[in-house]
PDB file of C-alpha atoms in Angstrom:
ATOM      1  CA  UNK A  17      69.229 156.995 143.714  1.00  0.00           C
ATOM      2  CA  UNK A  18      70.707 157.985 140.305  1.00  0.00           C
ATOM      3  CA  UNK A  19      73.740 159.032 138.758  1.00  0.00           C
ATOM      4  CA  UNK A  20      73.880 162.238 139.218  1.00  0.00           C
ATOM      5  CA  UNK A  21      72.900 161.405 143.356  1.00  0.00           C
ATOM      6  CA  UNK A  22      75.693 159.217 143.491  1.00  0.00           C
ATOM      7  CA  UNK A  23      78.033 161.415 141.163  1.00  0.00           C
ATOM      8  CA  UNK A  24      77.356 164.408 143.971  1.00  0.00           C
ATOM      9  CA  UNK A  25      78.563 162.236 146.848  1.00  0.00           C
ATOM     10  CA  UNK A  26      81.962 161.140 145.465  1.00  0.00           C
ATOM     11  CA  UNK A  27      84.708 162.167 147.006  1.00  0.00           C
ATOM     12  CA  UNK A  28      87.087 164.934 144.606  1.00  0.00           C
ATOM     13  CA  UNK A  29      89.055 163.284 141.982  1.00  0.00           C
ATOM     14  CA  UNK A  30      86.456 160.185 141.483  1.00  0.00           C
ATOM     15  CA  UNK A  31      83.894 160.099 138.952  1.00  0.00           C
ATOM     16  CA  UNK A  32      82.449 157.790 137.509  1.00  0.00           C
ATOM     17  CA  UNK A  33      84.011 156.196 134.315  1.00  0.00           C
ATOM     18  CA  UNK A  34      82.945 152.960 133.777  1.00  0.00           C
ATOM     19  CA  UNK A  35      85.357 150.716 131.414  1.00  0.00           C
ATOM     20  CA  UNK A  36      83.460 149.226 128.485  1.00  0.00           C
ATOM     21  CA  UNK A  37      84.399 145.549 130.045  1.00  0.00           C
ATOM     22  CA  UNK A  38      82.298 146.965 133.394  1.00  0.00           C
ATOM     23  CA  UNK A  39      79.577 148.993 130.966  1.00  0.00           C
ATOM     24  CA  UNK A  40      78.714 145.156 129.326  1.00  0.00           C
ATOM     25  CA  UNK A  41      79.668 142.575 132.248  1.00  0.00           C
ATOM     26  CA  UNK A  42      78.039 144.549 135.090  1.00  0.00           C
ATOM     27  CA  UNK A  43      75.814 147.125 133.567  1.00  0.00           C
ATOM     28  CA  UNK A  44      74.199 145.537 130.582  1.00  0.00           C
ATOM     29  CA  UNK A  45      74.361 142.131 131.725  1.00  0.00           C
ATOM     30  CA  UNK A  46      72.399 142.440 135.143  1.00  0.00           C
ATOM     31  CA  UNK A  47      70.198 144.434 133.612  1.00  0.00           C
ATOM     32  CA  UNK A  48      68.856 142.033 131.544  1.00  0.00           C
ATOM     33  CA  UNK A  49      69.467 139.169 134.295  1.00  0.00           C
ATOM     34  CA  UNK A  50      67.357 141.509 136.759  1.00  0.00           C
ATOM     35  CA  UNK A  51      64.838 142.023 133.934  1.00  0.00           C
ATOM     36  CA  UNK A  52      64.070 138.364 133.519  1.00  0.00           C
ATOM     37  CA  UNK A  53      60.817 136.735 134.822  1.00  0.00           C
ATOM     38  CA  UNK A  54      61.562 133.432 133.374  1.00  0.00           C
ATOM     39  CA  UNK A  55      63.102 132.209 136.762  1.00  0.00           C
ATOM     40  CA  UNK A  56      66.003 131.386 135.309  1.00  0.00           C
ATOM     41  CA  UNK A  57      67.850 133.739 137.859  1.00  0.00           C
ATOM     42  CA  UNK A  58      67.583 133.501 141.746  1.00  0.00           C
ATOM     43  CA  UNK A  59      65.946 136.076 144.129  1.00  0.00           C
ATOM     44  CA  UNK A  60      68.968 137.235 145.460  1.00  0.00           C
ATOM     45  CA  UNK A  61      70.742 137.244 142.479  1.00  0.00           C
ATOM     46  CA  UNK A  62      68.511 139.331 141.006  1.00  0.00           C
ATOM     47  CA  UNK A  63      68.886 141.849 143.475  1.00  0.00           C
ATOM     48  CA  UNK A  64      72.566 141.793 143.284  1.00  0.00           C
ATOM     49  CA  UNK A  65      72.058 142.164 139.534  1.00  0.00           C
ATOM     50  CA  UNK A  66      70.047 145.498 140.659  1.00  0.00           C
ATOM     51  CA  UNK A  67      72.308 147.002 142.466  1.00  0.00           C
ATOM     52  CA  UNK A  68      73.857 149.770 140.057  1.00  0.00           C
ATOM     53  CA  UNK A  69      72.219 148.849 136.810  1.00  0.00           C
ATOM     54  CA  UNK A  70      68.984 150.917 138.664  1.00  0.00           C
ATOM     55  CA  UNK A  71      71.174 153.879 138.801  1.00  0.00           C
ATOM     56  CA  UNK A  72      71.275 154.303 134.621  1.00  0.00           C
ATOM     57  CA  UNK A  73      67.917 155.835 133.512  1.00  0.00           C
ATOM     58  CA  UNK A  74      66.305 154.476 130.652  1.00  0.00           C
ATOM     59  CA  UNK A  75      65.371 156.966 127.444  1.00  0.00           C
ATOM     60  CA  UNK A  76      64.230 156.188 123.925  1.00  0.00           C
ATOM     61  CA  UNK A  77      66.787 157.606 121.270  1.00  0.00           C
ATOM     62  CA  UNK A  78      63.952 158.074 119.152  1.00  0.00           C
ATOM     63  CA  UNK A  79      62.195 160.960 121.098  1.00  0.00           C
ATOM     64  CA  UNK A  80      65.838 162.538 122.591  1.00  0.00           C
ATOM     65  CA  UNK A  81      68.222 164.660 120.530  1.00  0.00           C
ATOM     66  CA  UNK A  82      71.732 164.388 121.647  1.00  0.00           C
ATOM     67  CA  UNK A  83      71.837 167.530 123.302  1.00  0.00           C
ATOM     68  CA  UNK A  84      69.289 166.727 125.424  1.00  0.00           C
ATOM     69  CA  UNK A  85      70.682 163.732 126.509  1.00  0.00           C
ATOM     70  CA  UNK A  86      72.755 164.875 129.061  1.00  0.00           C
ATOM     71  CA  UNK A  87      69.621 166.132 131.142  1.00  0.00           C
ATOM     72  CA  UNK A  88      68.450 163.004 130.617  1.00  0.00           C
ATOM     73  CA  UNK A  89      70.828 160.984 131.475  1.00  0.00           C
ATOM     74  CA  UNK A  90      70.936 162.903 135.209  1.00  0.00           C
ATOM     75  CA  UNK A  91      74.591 163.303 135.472  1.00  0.00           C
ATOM     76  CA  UNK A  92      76.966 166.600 135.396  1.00  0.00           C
ATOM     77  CA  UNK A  93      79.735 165.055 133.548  1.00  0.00           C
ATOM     78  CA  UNK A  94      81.438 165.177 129.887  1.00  0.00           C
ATOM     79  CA  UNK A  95      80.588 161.714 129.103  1.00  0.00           C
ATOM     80  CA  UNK A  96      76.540 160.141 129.729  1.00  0.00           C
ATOM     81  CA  UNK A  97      75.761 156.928 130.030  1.00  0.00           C
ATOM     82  CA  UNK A  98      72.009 155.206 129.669  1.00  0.00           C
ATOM     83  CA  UNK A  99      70.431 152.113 128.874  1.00  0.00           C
ATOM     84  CA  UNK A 100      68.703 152.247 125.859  1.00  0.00           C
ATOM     85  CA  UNK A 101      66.826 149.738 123.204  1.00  0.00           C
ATOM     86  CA  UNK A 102      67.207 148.926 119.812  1.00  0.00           C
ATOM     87  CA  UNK A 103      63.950 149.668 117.268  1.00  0.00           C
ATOM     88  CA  UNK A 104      63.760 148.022 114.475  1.00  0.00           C
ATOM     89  CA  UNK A 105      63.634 149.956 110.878  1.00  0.00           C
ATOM     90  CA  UNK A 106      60.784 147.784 109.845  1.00  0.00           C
ATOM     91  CA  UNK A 107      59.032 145.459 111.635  1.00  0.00           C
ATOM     92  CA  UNK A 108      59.840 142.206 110.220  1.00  0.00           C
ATOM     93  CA  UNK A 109      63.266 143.313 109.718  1.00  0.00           C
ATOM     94  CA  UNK A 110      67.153 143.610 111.434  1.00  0.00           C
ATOM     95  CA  UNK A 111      67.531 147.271 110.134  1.00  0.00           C
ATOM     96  CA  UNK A 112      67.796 149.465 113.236  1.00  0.00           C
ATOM     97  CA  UNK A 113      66.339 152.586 113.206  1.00  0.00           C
ATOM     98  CA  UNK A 114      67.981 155.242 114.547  1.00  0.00           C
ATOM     99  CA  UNK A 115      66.826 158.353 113.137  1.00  0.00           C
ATOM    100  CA  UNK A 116      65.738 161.336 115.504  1.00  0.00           C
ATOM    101  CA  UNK A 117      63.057 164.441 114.538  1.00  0.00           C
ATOM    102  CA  UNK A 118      65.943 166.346 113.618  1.00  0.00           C
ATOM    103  CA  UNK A 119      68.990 163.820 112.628  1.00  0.00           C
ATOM    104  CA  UNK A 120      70.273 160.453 112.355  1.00  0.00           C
ATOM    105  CA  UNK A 121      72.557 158.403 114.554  1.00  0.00           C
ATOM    106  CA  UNK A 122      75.375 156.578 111.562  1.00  0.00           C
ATOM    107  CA  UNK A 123      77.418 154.002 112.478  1.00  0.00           C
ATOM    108  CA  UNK A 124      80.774 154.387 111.456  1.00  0.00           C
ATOM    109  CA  UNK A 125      84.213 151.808 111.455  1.00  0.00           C
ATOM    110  CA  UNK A 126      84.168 148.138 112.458  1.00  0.00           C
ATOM    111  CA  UNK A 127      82.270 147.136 115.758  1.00  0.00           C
ATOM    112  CA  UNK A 128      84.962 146.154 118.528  1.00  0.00           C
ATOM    113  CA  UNK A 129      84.865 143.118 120.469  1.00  0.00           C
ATOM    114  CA  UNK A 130      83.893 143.299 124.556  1.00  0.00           C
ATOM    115  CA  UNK A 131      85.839 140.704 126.358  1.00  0.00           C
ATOM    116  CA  UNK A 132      85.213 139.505 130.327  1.00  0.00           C
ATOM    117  CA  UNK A 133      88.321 140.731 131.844  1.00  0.00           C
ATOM    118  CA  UNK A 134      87.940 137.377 133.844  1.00  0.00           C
ATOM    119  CA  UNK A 135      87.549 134.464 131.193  1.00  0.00           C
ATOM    120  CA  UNK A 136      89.204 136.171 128.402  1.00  0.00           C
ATOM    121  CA  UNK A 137      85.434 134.958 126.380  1.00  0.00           C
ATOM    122  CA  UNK A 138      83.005 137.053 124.127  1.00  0.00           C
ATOM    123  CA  UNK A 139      81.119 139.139 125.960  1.00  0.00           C
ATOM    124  CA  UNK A 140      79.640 141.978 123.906  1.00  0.00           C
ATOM    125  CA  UNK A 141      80.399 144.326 121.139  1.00  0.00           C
ATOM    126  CA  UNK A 142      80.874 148.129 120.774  1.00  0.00           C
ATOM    127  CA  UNK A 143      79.024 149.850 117.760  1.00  0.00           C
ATOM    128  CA  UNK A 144      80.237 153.722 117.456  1.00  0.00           C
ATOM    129  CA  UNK A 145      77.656 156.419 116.267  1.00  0.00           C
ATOM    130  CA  UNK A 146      78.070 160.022 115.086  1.00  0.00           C
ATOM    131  CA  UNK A 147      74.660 162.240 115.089  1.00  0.00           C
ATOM    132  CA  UNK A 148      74.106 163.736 111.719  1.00  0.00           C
ATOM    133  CA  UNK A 149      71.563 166.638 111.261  1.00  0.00           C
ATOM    134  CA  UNK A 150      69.233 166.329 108.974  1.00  0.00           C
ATOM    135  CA  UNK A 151      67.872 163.692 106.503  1.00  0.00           C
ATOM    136  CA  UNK A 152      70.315 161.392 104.461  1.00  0.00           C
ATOM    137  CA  UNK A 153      71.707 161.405 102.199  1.00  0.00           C
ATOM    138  CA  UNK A 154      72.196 165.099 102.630  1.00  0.00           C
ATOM    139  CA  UNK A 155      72.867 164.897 106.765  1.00  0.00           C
ATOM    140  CA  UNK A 156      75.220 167.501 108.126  1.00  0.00           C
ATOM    141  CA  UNK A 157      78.021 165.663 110.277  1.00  0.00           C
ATOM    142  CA  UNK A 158      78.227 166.807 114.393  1.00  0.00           C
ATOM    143  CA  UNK A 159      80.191 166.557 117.292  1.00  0.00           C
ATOM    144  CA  UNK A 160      78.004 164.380 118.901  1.00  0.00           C
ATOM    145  CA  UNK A 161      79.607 160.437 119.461  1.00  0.00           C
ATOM    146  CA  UNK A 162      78.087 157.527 121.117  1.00  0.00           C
ATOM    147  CA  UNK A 163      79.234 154.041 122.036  1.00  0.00           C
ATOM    148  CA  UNK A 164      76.354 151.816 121.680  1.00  0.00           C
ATOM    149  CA  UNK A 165      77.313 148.202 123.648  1.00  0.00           C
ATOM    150  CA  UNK A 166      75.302 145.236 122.973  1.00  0.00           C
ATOM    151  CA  UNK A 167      75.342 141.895 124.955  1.00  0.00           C
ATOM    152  CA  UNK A 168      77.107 138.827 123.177  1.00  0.00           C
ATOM    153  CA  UNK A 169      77.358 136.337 126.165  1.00  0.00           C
ATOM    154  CA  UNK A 170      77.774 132.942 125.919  1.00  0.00           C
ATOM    155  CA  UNK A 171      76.869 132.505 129.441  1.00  0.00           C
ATOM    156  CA  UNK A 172      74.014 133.815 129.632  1.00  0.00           C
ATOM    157  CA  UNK A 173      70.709 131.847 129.855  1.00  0.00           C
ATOM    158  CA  UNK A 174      69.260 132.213 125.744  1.00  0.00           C
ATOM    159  CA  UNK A 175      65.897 132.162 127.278  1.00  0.00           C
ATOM    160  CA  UNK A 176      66.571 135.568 128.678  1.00  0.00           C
ATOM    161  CA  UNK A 177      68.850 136.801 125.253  1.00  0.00           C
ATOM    162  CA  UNK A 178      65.897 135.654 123.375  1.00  0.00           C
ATOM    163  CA  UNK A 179      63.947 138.036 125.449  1.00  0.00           C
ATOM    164  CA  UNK A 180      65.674 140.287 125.728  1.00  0.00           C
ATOM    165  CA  UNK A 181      67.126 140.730 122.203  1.00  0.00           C
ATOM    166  CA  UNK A 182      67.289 144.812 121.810  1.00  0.00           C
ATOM    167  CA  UNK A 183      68.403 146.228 125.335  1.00  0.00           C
ATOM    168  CA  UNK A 184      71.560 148.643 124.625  1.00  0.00           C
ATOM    169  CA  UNK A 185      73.871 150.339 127.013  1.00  0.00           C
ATOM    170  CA  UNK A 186      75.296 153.744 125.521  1.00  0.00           C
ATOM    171  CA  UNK A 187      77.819 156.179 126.193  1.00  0.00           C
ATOM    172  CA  UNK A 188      77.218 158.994 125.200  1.00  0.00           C
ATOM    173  CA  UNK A 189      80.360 162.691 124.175  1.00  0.00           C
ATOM    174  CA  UNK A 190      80.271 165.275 122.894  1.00  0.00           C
ATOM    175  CA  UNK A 191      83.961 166.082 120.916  1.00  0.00           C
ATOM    176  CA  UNK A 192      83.741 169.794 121.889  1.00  0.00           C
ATOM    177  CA  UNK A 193      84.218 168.898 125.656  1.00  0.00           C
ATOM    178  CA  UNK A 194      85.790 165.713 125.451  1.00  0.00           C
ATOM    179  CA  UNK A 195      89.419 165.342 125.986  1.00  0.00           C
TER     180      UNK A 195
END
């Protein structure tokens, strides 16, 4: 069942808006639990961990334009949401890319700090994009904004961090309909 299953079957007035505290402590994180095979995490944890983070479809970045996204991302809304994973610039390198066939994703302002609502601890950060069309340094600035949330948790195993190193959650708006 996806998003946009599970969006239709809501009852008016709920939708589904996910904090960025829930995005990175329930989204991201059993993601990644449910993804490892280094049996560091319990059966039934890991199908706890499933429940939900199955309903966010994967995409590549690389290969979708923004406006495509919300196809994609299977869910009539205003705001998207999808998991997502970071590719690197070059290969021995931290440089992300992030460019598209027809634009770039920039990252603009300070990242923000994701804290458990629980423990009060680190538990991700919060990178903000804006699409620009084009090549840069010449790229045309759009309406098109997304949150990009990585895992920073202390908690979690490092085996499975270390394995994990690039998965992303996103949300993704677009300023014209966003209010």
């Amino acid at each position: 069942m996806g998003l946009k299953d599970i969006g239709s079957k809501l009852p008016p007035g709920f939708r589904f808006h996910p904090s960025d505290e829930e995005l990175v402590c329930h989204y991201l994180c059993n993601k990644i639990r449910a993804k490892s095979d280094h049996g560091d995490v319990e059966d039934d944890d890991v199908d706890e961990a499933l429940k939900g983070a199955s309903d966010l479809v994967e995409i590549d970045l690389h290969i979708c334009e923004p406006w495509q996204l919300p196809d994609v991302a299977k869910l009539n809304a205003k705001e998207w949401y999808f998991f997502s994973f970071r590719d690197r610039k070059y290969a021995t390198g931290y440089r992300t890319n992030r460019a598209t066939v027809s634009g770039y994703w920039k990252a603009t302002g300070k990242d923000r700090t994701v804290m458990d609502p629980r423990t009060s601890q680190l538990v991700g950060m919060r990178k903000t994009l804006v699409f620009y069309r084009n090549r840069a340094p010449n790229g045309i600035k759009t309406t098109w904004i997304m949150h990009e949330f990585r895992l920073e948790c202390p908690n979690m195993p490092p085996k499975v961090l270390d394995y994990y190193p690039n998965n992303n959650i996103s949300s993704l708006f677009h300023t014209a309909n966003h209010y």
